[in-house]
CSV table of C-alpha atoms and ligand atoms in Angstrom, one decimal:
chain,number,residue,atom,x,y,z
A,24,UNK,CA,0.0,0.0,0.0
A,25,UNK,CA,1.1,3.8,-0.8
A,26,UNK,CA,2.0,6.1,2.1
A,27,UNK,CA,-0.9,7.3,4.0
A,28,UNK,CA,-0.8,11.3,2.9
A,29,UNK,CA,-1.4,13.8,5.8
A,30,UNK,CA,-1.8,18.0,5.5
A,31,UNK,CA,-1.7,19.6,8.7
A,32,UNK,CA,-2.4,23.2,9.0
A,33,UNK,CA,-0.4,24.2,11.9
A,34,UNK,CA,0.6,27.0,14.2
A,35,UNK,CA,3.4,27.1,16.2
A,36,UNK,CA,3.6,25.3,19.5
A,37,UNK,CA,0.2,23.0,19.6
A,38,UNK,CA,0.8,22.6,15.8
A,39,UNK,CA,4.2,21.1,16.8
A,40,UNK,CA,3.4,19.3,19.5
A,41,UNK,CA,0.5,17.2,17.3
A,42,UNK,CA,2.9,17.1,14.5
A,43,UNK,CA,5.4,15.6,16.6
A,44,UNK,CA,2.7,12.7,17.3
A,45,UNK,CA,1.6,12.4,14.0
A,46,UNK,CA,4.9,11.8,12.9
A,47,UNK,CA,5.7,8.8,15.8
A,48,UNK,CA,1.7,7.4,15.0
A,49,UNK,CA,2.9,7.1,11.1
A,50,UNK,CA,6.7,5.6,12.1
A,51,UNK,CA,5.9,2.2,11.6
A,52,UNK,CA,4.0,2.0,8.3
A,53,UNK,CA,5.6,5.3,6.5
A,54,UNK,CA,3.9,8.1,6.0
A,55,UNK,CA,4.0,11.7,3.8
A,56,UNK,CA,3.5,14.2,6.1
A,57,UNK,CA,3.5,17.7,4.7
A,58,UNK,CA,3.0,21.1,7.3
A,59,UNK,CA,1.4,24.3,6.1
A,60,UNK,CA,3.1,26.6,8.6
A,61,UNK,CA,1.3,30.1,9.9
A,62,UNK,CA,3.0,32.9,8.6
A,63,UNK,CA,1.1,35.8,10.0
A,64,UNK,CA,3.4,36.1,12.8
A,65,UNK,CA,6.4,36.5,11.4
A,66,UNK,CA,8.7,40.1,11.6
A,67,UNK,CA,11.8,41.9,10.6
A,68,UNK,CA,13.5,42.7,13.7
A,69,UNK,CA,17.0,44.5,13.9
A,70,UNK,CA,17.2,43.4,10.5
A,71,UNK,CA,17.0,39.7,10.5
A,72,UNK,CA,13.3,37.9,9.8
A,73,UNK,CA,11.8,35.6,12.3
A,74,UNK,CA,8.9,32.8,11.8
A,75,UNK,CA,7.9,31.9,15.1
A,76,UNK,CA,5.6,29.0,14.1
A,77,UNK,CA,7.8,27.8,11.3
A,78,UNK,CA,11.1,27.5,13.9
A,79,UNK,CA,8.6,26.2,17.0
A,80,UNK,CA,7.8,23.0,14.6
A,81,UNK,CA,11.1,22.9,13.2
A,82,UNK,CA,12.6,22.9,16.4
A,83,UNK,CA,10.3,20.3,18.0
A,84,UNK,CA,11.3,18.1,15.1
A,85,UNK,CA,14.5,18.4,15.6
A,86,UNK,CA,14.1,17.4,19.1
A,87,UNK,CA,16.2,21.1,20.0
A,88,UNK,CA,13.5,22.6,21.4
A,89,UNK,CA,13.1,24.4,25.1
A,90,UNK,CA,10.2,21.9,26.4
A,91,UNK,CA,10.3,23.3,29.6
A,92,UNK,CA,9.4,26.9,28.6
A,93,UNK,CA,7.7,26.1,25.5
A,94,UNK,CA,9.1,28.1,22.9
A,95,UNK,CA,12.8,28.4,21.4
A,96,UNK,CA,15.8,26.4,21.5
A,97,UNK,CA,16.9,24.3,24.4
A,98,UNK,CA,20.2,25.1,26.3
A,99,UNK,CA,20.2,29.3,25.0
A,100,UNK,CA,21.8,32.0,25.8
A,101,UNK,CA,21.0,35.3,25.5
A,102,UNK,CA,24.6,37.6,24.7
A,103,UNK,CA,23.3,39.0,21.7
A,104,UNK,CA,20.5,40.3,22.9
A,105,UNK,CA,21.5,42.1,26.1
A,106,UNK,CA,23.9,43.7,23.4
A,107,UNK,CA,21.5,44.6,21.6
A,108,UNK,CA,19.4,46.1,23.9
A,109,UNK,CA,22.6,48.3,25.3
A,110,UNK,CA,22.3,49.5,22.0
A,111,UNK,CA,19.0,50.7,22.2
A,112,UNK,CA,18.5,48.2,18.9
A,113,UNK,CA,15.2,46.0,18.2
A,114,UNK,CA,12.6,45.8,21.4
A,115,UNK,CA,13.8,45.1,24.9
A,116,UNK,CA,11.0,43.1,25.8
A,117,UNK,CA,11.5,40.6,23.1
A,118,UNK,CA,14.6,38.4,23.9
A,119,UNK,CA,16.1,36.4,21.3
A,120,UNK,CA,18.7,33.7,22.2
A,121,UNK,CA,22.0,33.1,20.5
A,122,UNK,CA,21.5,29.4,18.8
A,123,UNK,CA,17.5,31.4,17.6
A,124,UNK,CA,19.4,34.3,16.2
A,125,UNK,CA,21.4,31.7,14.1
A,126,UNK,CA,18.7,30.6,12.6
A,127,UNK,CA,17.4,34.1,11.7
A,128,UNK,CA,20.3,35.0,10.2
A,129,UNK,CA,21.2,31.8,8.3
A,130,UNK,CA,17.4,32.5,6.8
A,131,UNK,CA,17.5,36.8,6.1
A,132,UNK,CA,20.8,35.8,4.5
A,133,UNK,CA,19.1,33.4,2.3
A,134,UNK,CA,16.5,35.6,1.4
A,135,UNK,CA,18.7,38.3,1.0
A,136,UNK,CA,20.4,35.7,-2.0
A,137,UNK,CA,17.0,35.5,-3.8
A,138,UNK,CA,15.7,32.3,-2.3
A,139,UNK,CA,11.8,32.1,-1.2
A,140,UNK,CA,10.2,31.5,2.0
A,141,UNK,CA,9.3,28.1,0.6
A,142,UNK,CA,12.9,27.4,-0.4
A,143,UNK,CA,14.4,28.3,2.6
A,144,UNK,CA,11.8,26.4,4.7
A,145,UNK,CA,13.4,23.3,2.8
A,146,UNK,CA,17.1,24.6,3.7
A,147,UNK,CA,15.8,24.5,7.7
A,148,UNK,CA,14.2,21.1,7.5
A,149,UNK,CA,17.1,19.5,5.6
A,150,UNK,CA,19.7,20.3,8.4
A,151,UNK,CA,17.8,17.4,10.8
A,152,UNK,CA,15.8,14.2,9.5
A,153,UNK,CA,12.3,16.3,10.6
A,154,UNK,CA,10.8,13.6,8.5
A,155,UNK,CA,8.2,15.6,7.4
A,156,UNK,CA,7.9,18.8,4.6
A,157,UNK,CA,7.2,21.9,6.2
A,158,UNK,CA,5.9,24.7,3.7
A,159,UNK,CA,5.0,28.2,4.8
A,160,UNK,CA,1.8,29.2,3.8
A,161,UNK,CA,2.4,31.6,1.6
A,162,UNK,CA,5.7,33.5,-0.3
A,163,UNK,CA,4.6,37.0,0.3
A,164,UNK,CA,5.1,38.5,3.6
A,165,UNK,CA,1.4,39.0,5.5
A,166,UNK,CA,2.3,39.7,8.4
A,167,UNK,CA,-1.0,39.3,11.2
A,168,UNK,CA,-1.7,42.9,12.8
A,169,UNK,CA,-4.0,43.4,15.8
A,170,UNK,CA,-6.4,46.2,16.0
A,171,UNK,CA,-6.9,47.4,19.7
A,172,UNK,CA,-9.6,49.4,21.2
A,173,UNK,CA,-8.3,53.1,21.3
A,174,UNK,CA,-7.5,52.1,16.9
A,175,UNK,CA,-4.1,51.8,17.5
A,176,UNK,CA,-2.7,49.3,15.5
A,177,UNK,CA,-0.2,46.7,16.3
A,178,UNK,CA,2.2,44.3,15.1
A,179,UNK,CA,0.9,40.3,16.5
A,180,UNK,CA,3.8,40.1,18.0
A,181,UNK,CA,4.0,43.3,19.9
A,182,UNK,CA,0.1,43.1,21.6
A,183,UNK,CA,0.6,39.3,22.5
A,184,UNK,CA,4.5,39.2,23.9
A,185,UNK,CA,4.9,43.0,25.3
A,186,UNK,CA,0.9,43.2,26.5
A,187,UNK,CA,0.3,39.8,26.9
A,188,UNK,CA,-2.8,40.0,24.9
A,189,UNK,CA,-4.6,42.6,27.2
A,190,UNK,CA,-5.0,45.6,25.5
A,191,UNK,CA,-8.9,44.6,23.9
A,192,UNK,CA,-8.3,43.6,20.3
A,193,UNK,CA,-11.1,44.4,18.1
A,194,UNK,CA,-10.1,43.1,15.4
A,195,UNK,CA,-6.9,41.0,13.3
A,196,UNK,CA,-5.5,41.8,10.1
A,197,UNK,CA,-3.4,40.8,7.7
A,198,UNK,CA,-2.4,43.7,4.9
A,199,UNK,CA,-1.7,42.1,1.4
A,200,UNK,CA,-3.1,39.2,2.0
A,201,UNK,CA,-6.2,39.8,-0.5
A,202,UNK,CA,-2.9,39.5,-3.2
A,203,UNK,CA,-0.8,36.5,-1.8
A,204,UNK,CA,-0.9,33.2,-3.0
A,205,UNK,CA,-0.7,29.7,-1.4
A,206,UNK,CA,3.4,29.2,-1.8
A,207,UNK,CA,3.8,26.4,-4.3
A,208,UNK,CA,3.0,22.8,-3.2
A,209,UNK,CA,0.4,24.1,-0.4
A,210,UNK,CA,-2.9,23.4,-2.7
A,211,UNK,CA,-1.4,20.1,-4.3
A,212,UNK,CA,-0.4,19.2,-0.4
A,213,UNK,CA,-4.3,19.9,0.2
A,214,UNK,CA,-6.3,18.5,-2.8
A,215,UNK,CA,-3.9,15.2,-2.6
A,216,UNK,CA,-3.7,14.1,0.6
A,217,UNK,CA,-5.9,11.2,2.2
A,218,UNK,CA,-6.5,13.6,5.4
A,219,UNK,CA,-6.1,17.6,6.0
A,220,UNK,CA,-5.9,18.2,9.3
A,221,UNK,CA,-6.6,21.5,11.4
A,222,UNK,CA,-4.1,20.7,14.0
A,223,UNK,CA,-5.3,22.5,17.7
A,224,UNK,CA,-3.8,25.6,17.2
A,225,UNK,CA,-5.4,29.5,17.8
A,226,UNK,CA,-8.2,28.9,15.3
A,227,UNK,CA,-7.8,33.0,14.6
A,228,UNK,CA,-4.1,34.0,14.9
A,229,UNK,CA,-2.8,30.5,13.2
A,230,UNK,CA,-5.1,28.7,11.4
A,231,UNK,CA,-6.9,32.1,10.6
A,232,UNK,CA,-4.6,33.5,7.9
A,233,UNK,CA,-3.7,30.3,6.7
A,234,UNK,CA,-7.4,30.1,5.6
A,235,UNK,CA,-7.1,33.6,4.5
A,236,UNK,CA,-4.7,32.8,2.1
A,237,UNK,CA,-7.0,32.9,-1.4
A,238,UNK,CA,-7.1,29.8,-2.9
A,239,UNK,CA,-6.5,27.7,0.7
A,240,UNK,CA,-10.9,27.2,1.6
A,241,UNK,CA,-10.8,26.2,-2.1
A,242,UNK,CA,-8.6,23.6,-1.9
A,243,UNK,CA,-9.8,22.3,1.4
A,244,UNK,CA,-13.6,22.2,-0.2
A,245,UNK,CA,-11.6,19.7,-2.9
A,246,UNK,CA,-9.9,18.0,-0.1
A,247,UNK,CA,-11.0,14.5,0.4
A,248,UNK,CA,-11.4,14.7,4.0
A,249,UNK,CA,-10.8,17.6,6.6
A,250,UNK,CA,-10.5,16.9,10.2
A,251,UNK,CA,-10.2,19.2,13.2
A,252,UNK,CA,-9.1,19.4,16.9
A,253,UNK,CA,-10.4,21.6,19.2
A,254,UNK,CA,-7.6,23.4,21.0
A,255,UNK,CA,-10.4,24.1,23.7
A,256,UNK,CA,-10.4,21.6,26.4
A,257,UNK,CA,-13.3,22.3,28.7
A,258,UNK,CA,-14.1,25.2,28.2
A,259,UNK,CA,-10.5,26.6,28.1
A,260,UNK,CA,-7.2,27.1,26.1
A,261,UNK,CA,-4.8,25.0,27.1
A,262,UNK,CA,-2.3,27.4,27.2
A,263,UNK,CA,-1.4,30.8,26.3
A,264,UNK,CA,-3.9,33.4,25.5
A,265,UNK,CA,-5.9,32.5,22.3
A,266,UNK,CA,-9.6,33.2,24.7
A,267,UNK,CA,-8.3,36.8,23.6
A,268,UNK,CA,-8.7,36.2,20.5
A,269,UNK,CA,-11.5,34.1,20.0
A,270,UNK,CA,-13.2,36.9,22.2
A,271,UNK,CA,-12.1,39.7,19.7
A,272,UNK,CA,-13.9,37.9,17.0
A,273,UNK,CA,-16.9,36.9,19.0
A,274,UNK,CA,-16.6,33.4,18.9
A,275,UNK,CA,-17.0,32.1,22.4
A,276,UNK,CA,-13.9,30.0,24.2
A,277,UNK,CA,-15.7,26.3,24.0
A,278,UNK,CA,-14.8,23.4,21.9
A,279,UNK,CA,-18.4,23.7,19.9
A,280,UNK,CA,-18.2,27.4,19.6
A,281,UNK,CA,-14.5,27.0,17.6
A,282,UNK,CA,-16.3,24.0,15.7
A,283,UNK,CA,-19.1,26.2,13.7
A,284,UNK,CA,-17.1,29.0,13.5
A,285,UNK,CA,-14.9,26.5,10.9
A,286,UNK,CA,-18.0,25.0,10.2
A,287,UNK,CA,-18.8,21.5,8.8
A,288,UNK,CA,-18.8,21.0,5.1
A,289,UNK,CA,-22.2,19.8,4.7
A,290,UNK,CA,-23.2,23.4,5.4
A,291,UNK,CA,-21.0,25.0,3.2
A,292,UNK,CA,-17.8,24.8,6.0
A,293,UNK,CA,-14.5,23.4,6.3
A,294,UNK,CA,-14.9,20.3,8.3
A,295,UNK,CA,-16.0,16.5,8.0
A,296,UNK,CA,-14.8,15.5,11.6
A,297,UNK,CA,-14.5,17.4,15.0
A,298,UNK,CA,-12.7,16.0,17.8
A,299,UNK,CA,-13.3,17.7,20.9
A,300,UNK,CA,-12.0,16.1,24.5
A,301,UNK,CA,-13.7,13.9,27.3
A,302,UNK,CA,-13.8,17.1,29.3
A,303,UNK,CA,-16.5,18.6,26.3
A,304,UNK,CA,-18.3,14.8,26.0
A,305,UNK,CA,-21.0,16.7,27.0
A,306,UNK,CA,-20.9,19.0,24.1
A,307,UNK,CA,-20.9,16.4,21.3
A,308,UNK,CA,-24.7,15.7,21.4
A,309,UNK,CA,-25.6,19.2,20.8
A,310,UNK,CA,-23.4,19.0,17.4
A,311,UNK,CA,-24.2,15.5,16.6
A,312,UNK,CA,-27.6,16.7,16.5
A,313,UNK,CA,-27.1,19.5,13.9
A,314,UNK,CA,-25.3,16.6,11.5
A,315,UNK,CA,-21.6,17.2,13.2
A,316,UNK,CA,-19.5,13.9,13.0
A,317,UNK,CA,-18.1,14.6,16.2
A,318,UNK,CA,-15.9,12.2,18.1
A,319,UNK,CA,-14.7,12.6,21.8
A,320,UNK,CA,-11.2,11.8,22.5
A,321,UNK,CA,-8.4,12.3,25.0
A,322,UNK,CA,-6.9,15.7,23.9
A,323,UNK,CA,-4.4,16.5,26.2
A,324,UNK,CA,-0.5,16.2,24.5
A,325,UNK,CA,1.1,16.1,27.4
A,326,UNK,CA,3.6,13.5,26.3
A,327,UNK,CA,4.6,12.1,22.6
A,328,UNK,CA,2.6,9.2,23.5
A,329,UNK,CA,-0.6,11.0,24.1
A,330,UNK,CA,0.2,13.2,21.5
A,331,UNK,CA,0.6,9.9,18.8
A,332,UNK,CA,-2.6,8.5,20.1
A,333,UNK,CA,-4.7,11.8,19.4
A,334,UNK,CA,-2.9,12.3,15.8
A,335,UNK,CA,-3.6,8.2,15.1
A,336,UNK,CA,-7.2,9.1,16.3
A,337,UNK,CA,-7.4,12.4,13.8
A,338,UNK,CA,-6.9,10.3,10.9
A,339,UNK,CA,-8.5,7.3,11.3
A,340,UNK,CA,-11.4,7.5,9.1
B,401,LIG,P1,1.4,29.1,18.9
B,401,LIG,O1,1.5,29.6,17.5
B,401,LIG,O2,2.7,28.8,19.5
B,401,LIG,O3,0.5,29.9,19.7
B,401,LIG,O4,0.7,27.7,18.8
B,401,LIG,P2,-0.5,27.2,18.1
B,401,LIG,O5,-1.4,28.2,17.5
B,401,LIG,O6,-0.1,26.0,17.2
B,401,LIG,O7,-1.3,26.5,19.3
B,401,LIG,C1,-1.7,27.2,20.4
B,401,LIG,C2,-3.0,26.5,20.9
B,401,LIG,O8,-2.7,25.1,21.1
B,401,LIG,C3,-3.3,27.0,22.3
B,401,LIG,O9,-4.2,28.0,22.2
B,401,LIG,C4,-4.0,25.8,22.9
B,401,LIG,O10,-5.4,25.9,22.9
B,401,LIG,C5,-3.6,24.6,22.0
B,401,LIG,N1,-3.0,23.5,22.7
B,401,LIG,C6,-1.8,23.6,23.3
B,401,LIG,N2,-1.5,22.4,23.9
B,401,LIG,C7,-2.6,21.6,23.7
B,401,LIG,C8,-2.9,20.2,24.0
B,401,LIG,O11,-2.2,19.5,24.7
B,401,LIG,N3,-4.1,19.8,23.5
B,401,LIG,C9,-5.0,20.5,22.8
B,401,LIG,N4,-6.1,20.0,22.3
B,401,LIG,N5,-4.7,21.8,22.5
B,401,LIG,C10,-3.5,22.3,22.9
B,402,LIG,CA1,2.2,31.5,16.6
């Protein structure tokens, strides 16, 4: 038999962390595993460009990742940025370690030589076996900007790390984005795998402008079969502050809530399968009832195990 084909659209650190057990579930019996990566949060910074959600799930992969903190590379340093902040250079609040900044640079100096965000994508996954082909979601830079409450408007980066996602956010946006284009391979990876998965990531600031991208809902409708996870678990994000978001768009901060706002594809929406967690159970008859194939499962990826047994469960017709 051919290699079972699985899409995930992913954010940064729950798109990793299923990613991660996708790829163990799949070990045994090979697999084709292709990422679309959120883009929207990416930034030029004292001149080098950063993709949070692209390094989070390349770092995972790897295995070089900062488990206990969540985020960045494991055993960091910070020298460059303490200089840089004597120099009153990029924004003190925003730390980047030593081994990150590598990265950064290794990827503005690609860029810089005329390579794409898709090609360069491939340069960071070939330095480890990530066993899986991570593609940004787009070429062109749409960078996701929050609208607060006074107008003001702010990079993503800059409400959710400096103001931890307090100042009200009435809205997200991403400029440009109305002219980018899936980067090439993202449709193909959509339309021909067995499964597309919307990994439990912020359904607005990560899987929001993936869906944004023109040409990405099309492909999904053409999909043979979309599956999600709810990244709600009873009632509340795991971690982090995505009820912020979810707020500013006025879709309430419960699994079946996050379910029609994607909405199934019998009505016109995204999904044939929503997996919420034994903490929602209770939810699923409500959804069932409108049509939903809803299936409860343990949702929690606390460990690789856990985090294989939910991904095995995501694609299992
Ligand atoms: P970010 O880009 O680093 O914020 O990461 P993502 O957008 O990929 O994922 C963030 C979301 O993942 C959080 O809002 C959580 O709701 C969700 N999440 C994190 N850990 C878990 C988990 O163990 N289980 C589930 N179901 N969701 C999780
Ligand atoms: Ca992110």
């Amino acid at each position: 038999m051919a290699d079972v084909k699985v899409t995930v659209l992913a954010g940064g650190v729950g798109g990793a962390r299923f990613v991660r057990g996708l790829r163990a579930a799949l070990e045994s019996e090979g697999a084709d595993i292709t990422v679309v990566v959120n883009t929207g949060d990416d930034l030029w910074l004292s001149g080098v460009r950063l993709q949070p959600d692209i390094d989070s799930i390349l770092y995972a992969l790897a295995g070089v990742n900062d488990a206990e903190r969540g985020w960045g590379r494991a055993g960091e340093s910070e020298r460059v940025s303490a200089e840089l902040r004597e120099w009153g250079a990029g924004w003190p609040w925003f730390t980047l370690g030593d081994l990150d900044l590598g990265t950064h640079l290794a990827r503005t100096g690609w860029l810089r030589d005329g390579l794409s965000y898709t090609q360069v994508a491939e340069r960071l996954g070939s330095r480890w076996p990530i066993g899986v082909r991570l593609l940004p979601m787009t070429d062109t830079e749409v960078d996701t900007q929050v609208v607060v409450e006074d107008g003001s408007r702010l990079h993503f980066q800059e409400w959710w790390t400096r103001h931890r996602a307090v100042l009200r956010a009435v809205r997200f946006e991403n400029p440009g984005i109305d002219g980018a284009t899936p980067a090439p391979g993202v449709v193909e990876a959509i339309t021909g795998a067995d499964v597309v998965v919307l990994a439990p990531s912020n359904p607005v600031v990560s899987i929001g402008p993936i869906l944004s991208v023109p040409g990405i809902r099309g492909a999904l409708g053409d999909a043979a079969r979309v599956v999600g996870v709810s990244p709600i678990i009873g009632g509340k994000v795991v971690r982090g502050m995505a009820d912020a978001c979810l707020t500013a768009i006025g879709v309430e901060t419960s699994a079946d809530a996050v379910a029609r706002h994607y909405g199934q594809r019998a009505d016109g929406g995204l999904l044939d399968t929503w997996l919420v967690a034994e903490e929602d159970a209770a939810l699923a008859p409500g959804l069932a009832a409108e049509g939903w194939d809803v299936r409860v499962e343990p949702l929690w990826m606390t460990d690789l195990e856990r985090s294989a047994t939910l991904a095995r469960a995501a694609i299992t017709d």
